[in-house]
mmCIF file of C-alpha atoms in Angstrom:
data_model
loop_
_atom_site.group_PDB
_atom_site.id
_atom_site.type_symbol
_atom_site.label_atom_id
_atom_site.label_comp_id
_atom_site.label_asym_id
_atom_site.label_seq_id
_atom_site.Cartn_x
_atom_site.Cartn_y
_atom_site.Cartn_z
ATOM 1 C CA UNK A 227 8.662 3.025 122.388
ATOM 2 C CA UNK A 228 5.173 4.076 123.437
ATOM 3 C CA UNK A 229 3.005 1.611 125.313
ATOM 4 C CA UNK A 230 -0.678 2.203 126.006
ATOM 5 C CA UNK A 231 -2.482 -0.103 128.382
ATOM 6 C CA UNK A 232 -6.263 -0.003 128.556
ATOM 7 C CA UNK A 233 -7.886 -1.916 131.389
ATOM 8 C CA UNK A 234 -11.332 -2.066 129.827
ATOM 9 C CA UNK A 235 -12.513 1.166 131.353
ATOM 10 C CA UNK A 236 -15.594 2.143 129.373
ATOM 11 C CA UNK A 237 -14.821 5.848 129.725
ATOM 12 C CA UNK A 238 -11.448 5.436 128.033
ATOM 13 C CA UNK A 239 -12.944 3.241 125.312
ATOM 14 C CA UNK A 240 -15.759 5.740 124.734
ATOM 15 C CA UNK A 241 -13.183 8.510 124.509
ATOM 16 C CA UNK A 242 -11.085 6.586 121.974
ATOM 17 C CA UNK A 243 -14.207 5.750 119.979
ATOM 18 C CA UNK A 244 -15.151 9.428 119.805
ATOM 19 C CA UNK A 245 -11.648 10.319 118.645
ATOM 20 C CA UNK A 246 -11.402 7.632 115.958
ATOM 21 C CA UNK A 247 -14.907 8.120 114.544
ATOM 22 C CA UNK A 248 -14.882 11.900 114.819
ATOM 23 C CA UNK A 249 -11.336 12.638 113.660
ATOM 24 C CA UNK A 250 -11.972 12.791 109.880
ATOM 25 C CA UNK A 251 -14.859 15.206 110.440
ATOM 26 C CA UNK A 252 -12.766 17.207 112.876
ATOM 27 C CA UNK A 253 -9.919 17.514 110.359
ATOM 28 C CA UNK A 254 -12.372 18.794 107.754
ATOM 29 C CA UNK A 255 -13.931 21.179 110.283
ATOM 30 C CA UNK A 256 -10.503 22.589 111.198
ATOM 31 C CA UNK A 257 -9.610 23.001 107.520
ATOM 32 C CA UNK A 258 -12.888 24.783 106.792
ATOM 33 C CA UNK A 259 -12.508 27.090 109.790
ATOM 34 C CA UNK A 260 -8.890 27.937 108.915
ATOM 35 C CA UNK A 261 -9.907 28.694 105.319
ATOM 36 C CA UNK A 262 -12.686 30.981 106.513
ATOM 37 C CA UNK A 263 -10.286 32.848 108.805
ATOM 38 C CA UNK A 264 -7.753 33.158 105.945
ATOM 39 C CA UNK A 265 -10.498 34.464 103.653
ATOM 40 C CA UNK A 266 -11.564 37.061 106.203
ATOM 41 C CA UNK A 267 -7.927 38.045 106.825
ATOM 42 C CA UNK A 268 -7.234 38.473 103.098
ATOM 43 C CA UNK A 269 -10.406 40.515 102.615
ATOM 44 C CA UNK A 270 -9.581 42.700 105.612
ATOM 45 C CA UNK A 271 -6.091 43.455 104.287
ATOM 46 C CA UNK A 272 -7.471 45.004 101.081
ATOM 47 C CA UNK A 273 -7.599 48.763 101.580
ATOM 48 C CA UNK A 274 -11.105 49.900 100.553
ATOM 49 C CA UNK A 275 -9.885 53.494 100.323
ATOM 50 C CA UNK A 276 -7.141 52.896 97.760
ATOM 51 C CA UNK A 277 -7.738 54.009 94.191
ATOM 52 C CA UNK A 278 -11.116 53.131 92.744
ATOM 53 C CA UNK A 279 -12.030 50.292 95.046
ATOM 54 C CA UNK A 280 -15.433 48.823 94.192
ATOM 55 C CA UNK A 281 -15.219 45.957 96.682
ATOM 56 C CA UNK A 282 -15.249 43.410 93.847
ATOM 57 C CA UNK A 283 -11.784 42.081 94.691
ATOM 58 C CA UNK A 284 -12.583 41.536 98.379
ATOM 59 C CA UNK A 285 -15.927 39.947 97.508
ATOM 60 C CA UNK A 286 -14.245 37.579 95.031
ATOM 61 C CA UNK A 287 -11.910 36.056 97.637
ATOM 62 C CA UNK A 288 -13.411 32.701 98.566
ATOM 63 C CA UNK A 289 -12.244 29.311 99.798
ATOM 64 C CA UNK A 290 -12.278 26.640 97.081
ATOM 65 C CA UNK A 291 -13.956 23.284 97.810
ATOM 66 C CA UNK A 292 -12.175 21.102 100.368
ATOM 67 C CA UNK A 293 -9.982 18.274 99.118
ATOM 68 C CA UNK A 294 -10.330 15.651 101.844
ATOM 69 C CA UNK A 295 -9.114 12.074 102.094
ATOM 70 C CA UNK A 296 -9.176 10.292 105.438
ATOM 71 C CA UNK A 297 -7.174 12.359 107.904
ATOM 72 C CA UNK A 298 -5.753 14.636 105.216
ATOM 73 C CA UNK A 299 -7.546 17.764 104.151
ATOM 74 C CA UNK A 300 -6.570 20.907 102.256
ATOM 75 C CA UNK A 301 -8.244 23.964 100.913
ATOM 76 C CA UNK A 302 -7.239 26.963 98.842
ATOM 77 C CA UNK A 303 -8.334 30.544 99.247
ATOM 78 C CA UNK A 304 -8.460 32.213 95.849
ATOM 79 C CA UNK A 305 -10.120 34.769 93.593
ATOM 80 C CA UNK A 306 -11.532 34.309 90.110
ATOM 81 C CA UNK A 307 -10.927 37.925 89.082
ATOM 82 C CA UNK A 308 -8.425 38.328 86.260
ATOM 83 C CA UNK A 309 -6.545 41.103 88.066
ATOM 84 C CA UNK A 310 -6.424 39.456 91.515
ATOM 85 C CA UNK A 311 -3.021 37.808 91.024
ATOM 86 C CA UNK A 312 -1.215 40.947 89.904
ATOM 87 C CA UNK A 313 -2.855 42.973 92.677
ATOM 88 C CA UNK A 314 -1.640 40.400 95.205
ATOM 89 C CA UNK A 315 1.869 39.711 93.885
ATOM 90 C CA UNK A 316 2.530 42.967 92.033
ATOM 91 C CA UNK A 317 4.135 43.267 88.634
ATOM 92 C CA UNK A 318 4.285 45.185 85.406
ATOM 93 C CA UNK A 319 1.602 45.450 82.755
ATOM 94 C CA UNK A 320 2.333 46.194 79.110
ATOM 95 C CA UNK A 321 -0.091 46.410 76.181
ATOM 96 C CA UNK A 322 -0.712 43.043 74.484
ATOM 97 C CA UNK A 323 -1.320 44.505 71.057
ATOM 98 C CA UNK A 324 -2.610 47.461 69.141
ATOM 99 C CA UNK A 325 -5.752 49.228 70.300
ATOM 100 C CA UNK A 326 -8.640 49.952 67.923
ATOM 101 C CA UNK A 327 -7.009 53.243 66.974
ATOM 102 C CA UNK A 328 -3.681 51.572 66.131
ATOM 103 C CA UNK A 329 -1.864 52.757 69.256
ATOM 104 C CA UNK A 330 -0.019 50.467 71.632
ATOM 105 C CA UNK A 331 -1.077 52.024 74.923
ATOM 106 C CA UNK A 332 -2.854 50.690 77.971
ATOM 107 C CA UNK A 333 -6.168 52.463 78.444
ATOM 108 C CA UNK A 334 -8.386 52.839 81.501
ATOM 109 C CA UNK A 335 -10.679 55.327 83.186
ATOM 110 C CA UNK A 336 -8.902 57.031 86.087
ATOM 111 C CA UNK A 337 -10.389 57.997 89.465
ATOM 112 C CA UNK A 338 -11.502 61.362 88.012
ATOM 113 C CA UNK A 339 -13.519 59.593 85.338
ATOM 114 C CA UNK A 340 -11.135 60.623 82.568
ATOM 115 C CA UNK A 341 -9.411 58.468 79.951
ATOM 116 C CA UNK A 342 -5.859 57.505 80.967
ATOM 117 C CA UNK A 343 -3.165 56.048 78.704
ATOM 118 C CA UNK A 344 0.233 54.527 79.350
ATOM 119 C CA UNK A 345 2.759 52.233 77.682
ATOM 120 C CA UNK A 346 3.477 50.583 81.027
ATOM 121 C CA UNK A 347 1.903 50.272 84.448
ATOM 122 C CA UNK A 348 3.585 49.023 87.622
ATOM 123 C CA UNK A 349 1.389 47.448 90.304
ATOM 124 C CA UNK A 350 2.825 47.349 93.821
ATOM 125 C CA UNK A 351 2.313 43.996 95.590
ATOM 126 C CA UNK A 352 -0.482 44.093 98.181
ATOM 127 C CA UNK A 353 0.218 40.583 99.583
ATOM 128 C CA UNK A 354 -3.340 40.169 100.848
ATOM 129 C CA UNK A 355 -3.346 36.368 100.429
ATOM 130 C CA UNK A 356 -0.119 36.094 102.460
ATOM 131 C CA UNK A 357 -1.565 38.389 105.130
ATOM 132 C CA UNK A 358 -4.707 36.245 105.266
ATOM 133 C CA UNK A 359 -2.575 33.105 105.594
ATOM 134 C CA UNK A 360 -0.511 34.620 108.408
ATOM 135 C CA UNK A 361 -3.676 35.635 110.226
ATOM 136 C CA UNK A 362 -5.122 32.115 109.854
ATOM 137 C CA UNK A 363 -1.844 30.489 110.925
ATOM 138 C CA UNK A 364 -1.942 32.424 114.191
ATOM 139 C CA UNK A 365 -5.534 31.296 114.804
ATOM 140 C CA UNK A 366 -4.963 27.557 114.199
ATOM 141 C CA UNK A 367 -4.387 26.588 117.873
ATOM 142 C CA UNK A 368 -7.650 28.235 118.957
ATOM 143 C CA UNK A 369 -9.555 26.672 116.050
ATOM 144 C CA UNK A 370 -8.203 23.176 116.798
ATOM 145 C CA UNK A 371 -9.016 23.587 120.478
ATOM 146 C CA UNK A 372 -12.588 24.642 119.683
ATOM 147 C CA UNK A 373 -13.211 21.814 117.196
ATOM 148 C CA UNK A 374 -11.816 19.120 119.482
ATOM 149 C CA UNK A 375 -13.656 20.498 122.506
ATOM 150 C CA UNK A 376 -16.897 20.124 120.518
ATOM 151 C CA UNK A 377 -15.849 16.665 119.316
ATOM 152 C CA UNK A 378 -15.249 15.413 122.829
ATOM 153 C CA UNK A 379 -18.370 16.976 124.358
#
């Protein structure tokens, strides 16, 4: 059992008032800060020197709008690029159907600017979202400390 006794000290009551009125905003502030750190971590884990990197994938990684309700808050860090998921998780790509010339090959322009064809392509998992999440997870104590220090100032 936990018992809290308050003897009417205005400092304690002011402190509790700050906590109760500021807590929902603080939860949202922590969530936003963690999402920003995760976004930066995911972007930083994308190797700009691999293949034909244009920077589009890193630029597309953004936190989605916050879902907040009272003292609960969550946010997702995601990308709207069609190839972001397979770049992150890895996998195999096969042609969906016949090309204009009747062939069933994947087609792309390689790093030399030449046409490339294949019946199958394997993408190695980059795990940049997981790396961003790990980076953010390690920063949570510092973020919480900063937000609550500001709240109680």
